């Protein structure tokens, strides 16, 4: 018992001085590390800050040189274009068909943002951007000042969308009289985009101290003091001061988005312009921190050796690694199971897609059958009426008039055959040859086909047709098919009206427009109107495919079919088709 106590005391005497020596070495190591890091930080910060400022000054000189070079290279362009005989001849003759193309050929060589030719009234008659043709610049400074000056005029104008437009302009003269103005827009915005990827912030100020170019869009149009207005003290600035005070030997010049920055100013030898660049101290801190990180790493290694003498955690770490390895193996097995389940789901999805494709084919066959039934119903109804009339005429010994009815029945039979050939356009677009169609003749033929229903309902029809023929490039049979559908829908819509009326208007302009208006109850569901199988009729009266088929036919012919409710009630359907002219013939 006494021997055990002596052994414990002996071990305590051996470990006591060793523990104090290790602790003293750790304290000395920490003090040495703090002093070394502090001295190194002060020396390297001064050196890297000065290096960063020198690079910022070099960049500023390069940026100002680029701007000056761009301005000077574009300054000579108006003087050269003002002597271009082609542009002068276009202004004298008023023929500007080739002027825009001529300006486009110049802009790639010059490198300007855009070129515009203005006539003496300030109207844009030629431009590299054809969307700007017809713009008025009568009161614009670049136009007014160019008319007043004999030399090239430079103007800066603020855009409504933000930013500034920089323009060189010069007047064009012919026989000592002003005939127009040539305008060249200088693309200085490209420098903003280039600067944004190199420098933290750049601003160009005019002679009045207003920022006209800046990598920060919110700065444009403001003075430098307004742009650098400080944020609330308790937010970004306080955090920036705390983060940079210990790492920068010089005070910051300004704060940009709550971060301390270095400001370098310079002059651009053009109209009193100046430039300012802002560079954060991040690069300085990164370089200083890189060296400090190496020093701290060295001290950390020494500290690790000291801590190793006090800790025996190797076994615990090995056990932890083993547990993590076992957990990773379990995660790997679970991942393999999830991959197998996902592959099974993908196979099931492929099978479901095949089933859905087959169902879609069956649905298409059903739609085609319903379409044939709907389109053949109209000629069959008309044939029944004509047969009844012919039977009555034969009984009254009027064979000539009965022959007329038989001729109409023959025409309807031909139309039924054409319908069965044309109805495949509902499933896919046809490839039939198109031909010129007189819309008035197609309308007359459709009204003739619907004549029995119109007479039976005593529908009052008013037509407004132009004096000149209205022709389109299309398929007359399919156009008549659409017109018959529209007339039949209009007749059905006026069943509940005591005095049914139809108004048909044919007009020509950029397109041929045929409108059919009724005085019925109007359209209730406009969104589903052209959907297949949508109908407001009683079961058995309609399939709901007429408007869907008609819309597809008009779309195939390059037009569109629209519907709306009239102001005085009823529904209005408009069929618009491309008018037949020389351009349409060439395209066909």
mmCIF file with all atom_site columns, C-alpha atoms in Angstrom, residues 323-485:
data_model
loop_
_atom_site.group_PDB
_atom_site.id
_atom_site.type_symbol
_atom_site.label_atom_id
_atom_site.label_alt_id
_atom_site.label_comp_id
_atom_site.label_asym_id
_atom_site.label_entity_id
_atom_site.label_seq_id
_atom_site.pdbx_PDB_ins_code
_atom_site.Cartn_x
_atom_site.Cartn_y
_atom_site.Cartn_z
_atom_site.occupancy
_atom_site.B_iso_or_equiv
_atom_site.pdbx_formal_charge
_atom_site.auth_seq_id
_atom_site.auth_comp_id
_atom_site.auth_asym_id
_atom_site.auth_atom_id
_atom_site.pdbx_PDB_model_num
ATOM 1   C CA . UNK A 1 323 ? -17.690 4.934  -37.301  1.00 0.00 ? 323 UNK A CA 1
ATOM 2   C CA . UNK A 1 324 ? -17.789 7.438  -40.167  1.00 0.00 ? 324 UNK A CA 1
ATOM 3   C CA . UNK A 1 325 ? -16.545 4.749  -42.587  1.00 0.00 ? 325 UNK A CA 1
ATOM 4   C CA . UNK A 1 326 ? -19.271 2.365  -41.483  1.00 0.00 ? 326 UNK A CA 1
ATOM 5   C CA . UNK A 1 327 ? -21.894 5.104  -41.903  1.00 0.00 ? 327 UNK A CA 1
ATOM 6   C CA . UNK A 1 328 ? -20.588 5.875  -45.389  1.00 0.00 ? 328 UNK A CA 1
ATOM 7   C CA . UNK A 1 329 ? -20.918 2.193  -46.340  1.00 0.00 ? 329 UNK A CA 1
ATOM 8   C CA . UNK A 1 330 ? -24.534 2.212  -45.150  1.00 0.00 ? 330 UNK A CA 1
ATOM 9   C CA . UNK A 1 331 ? -25.231 5.384  -47.129  1.00 0.00 ? 331 UNK A CA 1
ATOM 10  C CA . UNK A 1 332 ? -23.689 3.807  -50.220  1.00 0.00 ? 332 UNK A CA 1
ATOM 11  C CA . UNK A 1 333 ? -25.922 0.730  -49.924  1.00 0.00 ? 333 UNK A CA 1
ATOM 12  C CA . UNK A 1 334 ? -29.019 2.935  -49.513  1.00 0.00 ? 334 UNK A CA 1
ATOM 13  C CA . UNK A 1 335 ? -27.991 4.958  -52.554  1.00 0.00 ? 335 UNK A CA 1
ATOM 14  C CA . UNK A 1 336 ? -27.719 1.779  -54.632  1.00 0.00 ? 336 UNK A CA 1
ATOM 15  C CA . UNK A 1 337 ? -31.265 0.811  -53.621  1.00 0.00 ? 337 UNK A CA 1
ATOM 16  C CA . UNK A 1 338 ? -32.571 4.256  -54.575  1.00 0.00 ? 338 UNK A CA 1
ATOM 17  C CA . UNK A 1 339 ? -30.885 3.994  -57.985  1.00 0.00 ? 339 UNK A CA 1
ATOM 18  C CA . UNK A 1 340 ? -32.555 0.630  -58.617  1.00 0.00 ? 340 UNK A CA 1
ATOM 19  C CA . UNK A 1 341 ? -35.953 2.040  -57.641  1.00 0.00 ? 341 UNK A CA 1
ATOM 20  C CA . UNK A 1 342 ? -35.453 5.042  -59.907  1.00 0.00 ? 342 UNK A CA 1
ATOM 21  C CA . UNK A 1 343 ? -34.626 2.803  -62.891  1.00 0.00 ? 343 UNK A CA 1
ATOM 22  C CA . UNK A 1 344 ? -37.803 0.821  -62.246  1.00 0.00 ? 344 UNK A CA 1
ATOM 23  C CA . UNK A 1 345 ? -39.864 4.048  -62.138  1.00 0.00 ? 345 UNK A CA 1
ATOM 24  C CA . UNK A 1 346 ? -38.346 5.182  -65.455  1.00 0.00 ? 346 UNK A CA 1
ATOM 25  C CA . UNK A 1 347 ? -39.324 1.896  -67.110  1.00 0.00 ? 347 UNK A CA 1
ATOM 26  C CA . UNK A 1 348 ? -42.884 2.264  -65.807  1.00 0.00 ? 348 UNK A CA 1
ATOM 27  C CA . UNK A 1 349 ? -42.978 5.841  -67.123  1.00 0.00 ? 349 UNK A CA 1
ATOM 28  C CA . UNK A 1 350 ? -41.886 4.728  -70.602  1.00 0.00 ? 350 UNK A CA 1
ATOM 29  C CA . UNK A 1 351 ? -44.676 2.127  -70.642  1.00 0.00 ? 351 UNK A CA 1
ATOM 30  C CA . UNK A 1 352 ? -47.225 4.762  -69.574  1.00 0.00 ? 352 UNK A CA 1
ATOM 31  C CA . UNK A 1 353 ? -46.053 7.097  -72.353  1.00 0.00 ? 353 UNK A CA 1
ATOM 32  C CA . UNK A 1 354 ? -46.615 4.350  -74.956  1.00 0.00 ? 354 UNK A CA 1
ATOM 33  C CA . UNK A 1 355 ? -50.134 3.769  -73.615  1.00 0.00 ? 355 UNK A CA 1
ATOM 34  C CA . UNK A 1 356 ? -50.867 7.510  -73.727  1.00 0.00 ? 356 UNK A CA 1
ATOM 35  C CA . UNK A 1 357 ? -49.633 7.733  -77.323  1.00 0.00 ? 357 UNK A CA 1
ATOM 36  C CA . UNK A 1 358 ? -52.007 4.929  -78.366  1.00 0.00 ? 358 UNK A CA 1
ATOM 37  C CA . UNK A 1 359 ? -54.898 6.670  -76.590  1.00 0.00 ? 359 UNK A CA 1
ATOM 38  C CA . UNK A 1 360 ? -54.105 9.886  -78.442  1.00 0.00 ? 360 UNK A CA 1
ATOM 39  C CA . UNK A 1 361 ? -54.272 8.046  -81.774  1.00 0.00 ? 361 UNK A CA 1
ATOM 40  C CA . UNK A 1 362 ? -57.696 6.607  -80.897  1.00 0.00 ? 362 UNK A CA 1
ATOM 41  C CA . UNK A 1 363 ? -58.911 10.072 -79.840  1.00 0.00 ? 363 UNK A CA 1
ATOM 42  C CA . UNK A 1 364 ? -57.740 11.525 -83.175  1.00 0.00 ? 364 UNK A CA 1
ATOM 43  C CA . UNK A 1 365 ? -59.740 8.841  -85.047  1.00 0.00 ? 365 UNK A CA 1
ATOM 44  C CA . UNK A 1 366 ? -62.821 9.792  -83.013  1.00 0.00 ? 366 UNK A CA 1
ATOM 45  C CA . UNK A 1 367 ? -62.402 13.482 -83.805  1.00 0.00 ? 367 UNK A CA 1
ATOM 46  C CA . UNK A 1 368 ? -62.049 12.707 -87.530  1.00 0.00 ? 368 UNK A CA 1
ATOM 47  C CA . UNK A 1 369 ? -65.244 10.651 -87.566  1.00 0.00 ? 369 UNK A CA 1
ATOM 48  C CA . UNK A 1 370 ? -67.162 13.392 -85.789  1.00 0.00 ? 370 UNK A CA 1
ATOM 49  C CA . UNK A 1 371 ? -65.763 16.001 -88.217  1.00 0.00 ? 371 UNK A CA 1
ATOM 50  C CA . UNK A 1 372 ? -66.931 14.021 -91.270  1.00 0.00 ? 372 UNK A CA 1
ATOM 51  C CA . UNK A 1 373 ? -70.417 13.712 -89.758  1.00 0.00 ? 373 UNK A CA 1
ATOM 52  C CA . UNK A 1 374 ? -70.580 17.438 -89.027  1.00 0.00 ? 374 UNK A CA 1
ATOM 53  C CA . UNK A 1 375 ? -69.354 18.683 -92.422  1.00 0.00 ? 375 UNK A CA 1
ATOM 54  C CA . UNK A 1 376 ? -71.555 16.348 -94.476  1.00 0.00 ? 376 UNK A CA 1
ATOM 55  C CA . UNK A 1 377 ? -74.657 17.271 -92.485  1.00 0.00 ? 377 UNK A CA 1
ATOM 56  C CA . UNK A 1 378 ? -75.008 20.689 -94.163  1.00 0.00 ? 378 UNK A CA 1
ATOM 57  C CA . UNK A 1 379 ? -74.991 19.500 -97.843  1.00 0.00 ? 379 UNK A CA 1
ATOM 58  C CA . UNK A 1 380 ? -77.315 16.618 -96.952  1.00 0.00 ? 380 UNK A CA 1
ATOM 59  C CA . UNK A 1 381 ? -79.812 19.024 -95.388  1.00 0.00 ? 381 UNK A CA 1
ATOM 60  C CA . UNK A 1 382 ? -79.641 21.282 -98.468  1.00 0.00 ? 382 UNK A CA 1
ATOM 61  C CA . UNK A 1 383 ? -80.102 18.275 -100.804 1.00 0.00 ? 383 UNK A CA 1
ATOM 62  C CA . UNK A 1 384 ? -83.196 17.223 -98.874  1.00 0.00 ? 384 UNK A CA 1
ATOM 63  C CA . UNK A 1 385 ? -84.689 20.689 -99.343  1.00 0.00 ? 385 UNK A CA 1
ATOM 64  C CA . UNK A 1 386 ? -83.876 20.824 -103.054 1.00 0.00 ? 386 UNK A CA 1
ATOM 65  C CA . UNK A 1 387 ? -85.346 17.309 -103.610 1.00 0.00 ? 387 UNK A CA 1
ATOM 66  C CA . UNK A 1 388 ? -88.586 18.332 -101.917 1.00 0.00 ? 388 UNK A CA 1
ATOM 67  C CA . UNK A 1 389 ? -88.736 21.459 -104.102 1.00 0.00 ? 389 UNK A CA 1
ATOM 68  C CA . UNK A 1 390 ? -87.979 19.514 -107.276 1.00 0.00 ? 390 UNK A CA 1
ATOM 69  C CA . UNK A 1 391 ? -90.696 16.971 -106.433 1.00 0.00 ? 391 UNK A CA 1
ATOM 70  C CA . UNK A 1 392 ? -93.199 19.774 -105.998 1.00 0.00 ? 392 UNK A CA 1
ATOM 71  C CA . UNK A 1 393 ? -92.150 21.452 -109.278 1.00 0.00 ? 393 UNK A CA 1
ATOM 72  C CA . UNK A 1 394 ? -92.520 18.195 -111.225 1.00 0.00 ? 394 UNK A CA 1
ATOM 73  C CA . UNK A 1 395 ? -96.025 17.743 -109.843 1.00 0.00 ? 395 UNK A CA 1
ATOM 74  C CA . UNK A 1 396 ? -96.848 21.231 -111.071 1.00 0.00 ? 396 UNK A CA 1
ATOM 75  C CA . UNK A 1 397 ? -95.408 20.411 -114.515 1.00 0.00 ? 397 UNK A CA 1
ATOM 76  C CA . UNK A 1 398 ? -92.465 22.820 -114.226 1.00 0.00 ? 398 UNK A CA 1
ATOM 77  C CA . UNK A 1 399 ? -89.559 20.586 -115.331 1.00 0.00 ? 399 UNK A CA 1
ATOM 78  C CA . UNK A 1 400 ? -87.156 23.463 -116.241 1.00 0.00 ? 400 UNK A CA 1
ATOM 79  C CA . UNK A 1 401 ? -87.179 24.798 -112.700 1.00 0.00 ? 401 UNK A CA 1
ATOM 80  C CA . UNK A 1 402 ? -86.872 21.254 -111.341 1.00 0.00 ? 402 UNK A CA 1
ATOM 81  C CA . UNK A 1 403 ? -83.751 20.766 -113.498 1.00 0.00 ? 403 UNK A CA 1
ATOM 82  C CA . UNK A 1 404 ? -82.230 23.781 -111.794 1.00 0.00 ? 404 UNK A CA 1
ATOM 83  C CA . UNK A 1 405 ? -82.766 22.105 -108.417 1.00 0.00 ? 405 UNK A CA 1
ATOM 84  C CA . UNK A 1 406 ? -81.183 18.895 -109.759 1.00 0.00 ? 406 UNK A CA 1
ATOM 85  C CA . UNK A 1 407 ? -78.148 20.880 -110.949 1.00 0.00 ? 407 UNK A CA 1
ATOM 86  C CA . UNK A 1 408 ? -77.783 22.303 -107.457 1.00 0.00 ? 408 UNK A CA 1
ATOM 87  C CA . UNK A 1 409 ? -78.031 18.809 -105.993 1.00 0.00 ? 409 UNK A CA 1
ATOM 88  C CA . UNK A 1 410 ? -75.254 17.732 -108.381 1.00 0.00 ? 410 UNK A CA 1
ATOM 89  C CA . UNK A 1 411 ? -73.093 20.632 -107.163 1.00 0.00 ? 411 UNK A CA 1
ATOM 90  C CA . UNK A 1 412 ? -73.734 19.598 -103.560 1.00 0.00 ? 412 UNK A CA 1
ATOM 91  C CA . UNK A 1 413 ? -72.676 16.027 -104.324 1.00 0.00 ? 413 UNK A CA 1
ATOM 92  C CA . UNK A 1 414 ? -69.404 17.338 -105.768 1.00 0.00 ? 414 UNK A CA 1
ATOM 93  C CA . UNK A 1 415 ? -68.997 19.489 -102.676 1.00 0.00 ? 415 UNK A CA 1
ATOM 94  C CA . UNK A 1 416 ? -69.502 16.450 -100.401 1.00 0.00 ? 416 UNK A CA 1
ATOM 95  C CA . UNK A 1 417 ? -66.729 14.654 -102.258 1.00 0.00 ? 417 UNK A CA 1
ATOM 96  C CA . UNK A 1 418 ? -64.457 17.658 -101.861 1.00 0.00 ? 418 UNK A CA 1
ATOM 97  C CA . UNK A 1 419 ? -65.278 17.859 -98.143  1.00 0.00 ? 419 UNK A CA 1
ATOM 98  C CA . UNK A 1 420 ? -64.251 14.248 -97.573  1.00 0.00 ? 420 UNK A CA 1
ATOM 99  C CA . UNK A 1 421 ? -60.931 15.046 -99.274  1.00 0.00 ? 421 UNK A CA 1
ATOM 100 C CA . UNK A 1 422 ? -60.396 18.320 -97.440  1.00 0.00 ? 422 UNK A CA 1
ATOM 101 C CA . UNK A 1 423 ? -61.372 17.212 -93.915  1.00 0.00 ? 423 UNK A CA 1
ATOM 102 C CA . UNK A 1 424 ? -57.972 15.602 -93.432  1.00 0.00 ? 424 UNK A CA 1
ATOM 103 C CA . UNK A 1 425 ? -56.649 19.167 -92.914  1.00 0.00 ? 425 UNK A CA 1
ATOM 104 C CA . UNK A 1 426 ? -58.122 18.988 -89.395  1.00 0.00 ? 426 UNK A CA 1
ATOM 105 C CA . UNK A 1 427 ? -55.556 16.273 -88.543  1.00 0.00 ? 427 UNK A CA 1
ATOM 106 C CA . UNK A 1 428 ? -52.587 17.650 -90.507  1.00 0.00 ? 428 UNK A CA 1
ATOM 107 C CA . UNK A 1 429 ? -51.865 20.523 -92.857  1.00 0.00 ? 429 UNK A CA 1
ATOM 108 C CA . UNK A 1 430 ? -52.552 19.830 -96.521  1.00 0.00 ? 430 UNK A CA 1
ATOM 109 C CA . UNK A 1 431 ? -50.229 20.376 -99.468  1.00 0.00 ? 431 UNK A CA 1
ATOM 110 C CA . UNK A 1 432 ? -52.835 21.349 -102.124 1.00 0.00 ? 432 UNK A CA 1
ATOM 111 C CA . UNK A 1 433 ? -52.002 24.034 -104.691 1.00 0.00 ? 433 UNK A CA 1
ATOM 112 C CA . UNK A 1 434 ? -53.596 27.418 -103.865 1.00 0.00 ? 434 UNK A CA 1
ATOM 113 C CA . UNK A 1 435 ? -55.177 29.702 -106.449 1.00 0.00 ? 435 UNK A CA 1
ATOM 114 C CA . UNK A 1 436 ? -56.675 33.234 -106.543 1.00 0.00 ? 436 UNK A CA 1
ATOM 115 C CA . UNK A 1 437 ? -60.164 33.356 -104.985 1.00 0.00 ? 437 UNK A CA 1
ATOM 116 C CA . UNK A 1 438 ? -62.704 36.191 -105.330 1.00 0.00 ? 438 UNK A CA 1
ATOM 117 C CA . UNK A 1 439 ? -64.181 36.602 -101.851 1.00 0.00 ? 439 UNK A CA 1
ATOM 118 C CA . UNK A 1 440 ? -67.438 38.061 -103.216 1.00 0.00 ? 440 UNK A CA 1
ATOM 119 C CA . UNK A 1 441 ? -67.991 35.033 -105.459 1.00 0.00 ? 441 UNK A CA 1
ATOM 120 C CA . UNK A 1 442 ? -67.191 32.636 -102.603 1.00 0.00 ? 442 UNK A CA 1
ATOM 121 C CA . UNK A 1 443 ? -69.698 34.505 -100.401 1.00 0.00 ? 443 UNK A CA 1
ATOM 122 C CA . UNK A 1 444 ? -72.372 34.336 -103.121 1.00 0.00 ? 444 UNK A CA 1
ATOM 123 C CA . UNK A 1 445 ? -71.820 30.586 -103.513 1.00 0.00 ? 445 UNK A CA 1
ATOM 124 C CA . UNK A 1 446 ? -72.064 30.061 -99.731  1.00 0.00 ? 446 UNK A CA 1
ATOM 125 C CA . UNK A 1 447 ? -75.289 32.107 -99.521  1.00 0.00 ? 447 UNK A CA 1
ATOM 126 C CA . UNK A 1 448 ? -76.712 30.062 -102.391 1.00 0.00 ? 448 UNK A CA 1
ATOM 127 C CA . UNK A 1 449 ? -75.959 26.854 -100.479 1.00 0.00 ? 449 UNK A CA 1
ATOM 128 C CA . UNK A 1 450 ? -77.607 28.225 -97.331  1.00 0.00 ? 450 UNK A CA 1
ATOM 129 C CA . UNK A 1 451 ? -80.576 29.687 -99.249  1.00 0.00 ? 451 UNK A CA 1
ATOM 130 C CA . UNK A 1 452 ? -83.123 27.058 -98.066  1.00 0.00 ? 452 UNK A CA 1
ATOM 131 C CA . UNK A 1 453 ? -82.316 27.630 -94.367  1.00 0.00 ? 453 UNK A CA 1
ATOM 132 C CA . UNK A 1 454 ? -82.336 31.411 -94.836  1.00 0.00 ? 454 UNK A CA 1
ATOM 133 C CA . UNK A 1 455 ? -85.744 31.343 -96.527  1.00 0.00 ? 455 UNK A CA 1
ATOM 134 C CA . UNK A 1 456 ? -87.187 28.934 -93.978  1.00 0.00 ? 456 UNK A CA 1
ATOM 135 C CA . UNK A 1 457 ? -86.154 31.200 -91.090  1.00 0.00 ? 457 UNK A CA 1
ATOM 136 C CA . UNK A 1 458 ? -86.968 34.420 -93.052  1.00 0.00 ? 458 UNK A CA 1
ATOM 137 C CA . UNK A 1 459 ? -83.589 35.876 -92.137  1.00 0.00 ? 459 UNK A CA 1
ATOM 138 C CA . UNK A 1 460 ? -83.030 39.471 -93.222  1.00 0.00 ? 460 UNK A CA 1
ATOM 139 C CA . UNK A 1 461 ? -79.573 39.784 -94.802  1.00 0.00 ? 461 UNK A CA 1
ATOM 140 C CA . UNK A 1 462 ? -77.709 43.053 -95.381  1.00 0.00 ? 462 UNK A CA 1
ATOM 141 C CA . UNK A 1 463 ? -74.457 43.017 -97.333  1.00 0.00 ? 463 UNK A CA 1
ATOM 142 C CA . UNK A 1 464 ? -71.797 45.700 -97.677  1.00 0.00 ? 464 UNK A CA 1
ATOM 143 C CA . UNK A 1 465 ? -69.368 44.810 -100.460 1.00 0.00 ? 465 UNK A CA 1
ATOM 144 C CA . UNK A 1 466 ? -66.645 46.953 -102.064 1.00 0.00 ? 466 UNK A CA 1
ATOM 145 C CA . UNK A 1 467 ? -66.898 48.042 -105.687 1.00 0.00 ? 467 UNK A CA 1
ATOM 146 C CA . UNK A 1 468 ? -63.564 46.449 -106.614 1.00 0.00 ? 468 UNK A CA 1
ATOM 147 C CA . UNK A 1 469 ? -63.028 42.667 -106.419 1.00 0.00 ? 469 UNK A CA 1
ATOM 148 C CA . UNK A 1 470 ? -61.337 41.414 -103.252 1.00 0.00 ? 470 UNK A CA 1
ATOM 149 C CA . UNK A 1 471 ? -59.061 38.482 -104.070 1.00 0.00 ? 471 UNK A CA 1
ATOM 150 C CA . UNK A 1 472 ? -56.995 36.238 -101.826 1.00 0.00 ? 472 UNK A CA 1
ATOM 151 C CA . UNK A 1 473 ? -54.655 33.321 -102.486 1.00 0.00 ? 473 UNK A CA 1
ATOM 152 C CA . UNK A 1 474 ? -56.354 30.191 -101.137 1.00 0.00 ? 474 UNK A CA 1
ATOM 153 C CA . UNK A 1 475 ? -58.660 27.227 -101.754 1.00 0.00 ? 475 UNK A CA 1
ATOM 154 C CA . UNK A 1 476 ? -62.165 28.321 -102.732 1.00 0.00 ? 476 UNK A CA 1
ATOM 155 C CA . UNK A 1 477 ? -63.772 25.083 -101.529 1.00 0.00 ? 477 UNK A CA 1
ATOM 156 C CA . UNK A 1 478 ? -62.263 25.444 -98.043  1.00 0.00 ? 478 UNK A CA 1
ATOM 157 C CA . UNK A 1 479 ? -63.088 29.178 -97.856  1.00 0.00 ? 479 UNK A CA 1
ATOM 158 C CA . UNK A 1 480 ? -66.723 28.406 -98.753  1.00 0.00 ? 480 UNK A CA 1
ATOM 159 C CA . UNK A 1 481 ? -66.663 25.685 -96.087  1.00 0.00 ? 481 UNK A CA 1
ATOM 160 C CA . UNK A 1 482 ? -65.702 28.292 -93.463  1.00 0.00 ? 482 UNK A CA 1
ATOM 161 C CA . UNK A 1 483 ? -68.343 30.771 -94.713  1.00 0.00 ? 483 UNK A CA 1
ATOM 162 C CA . UNK A 1 484 ? -71.067 28.117 -94.583  1.00 0.00 ? 484 UNK A CA 1
ATOM 163 C CA . UNK A 1 485 ? -70.083 27.262 -90.990  1.00 0.00 ? 485 UNK A CA 1
#
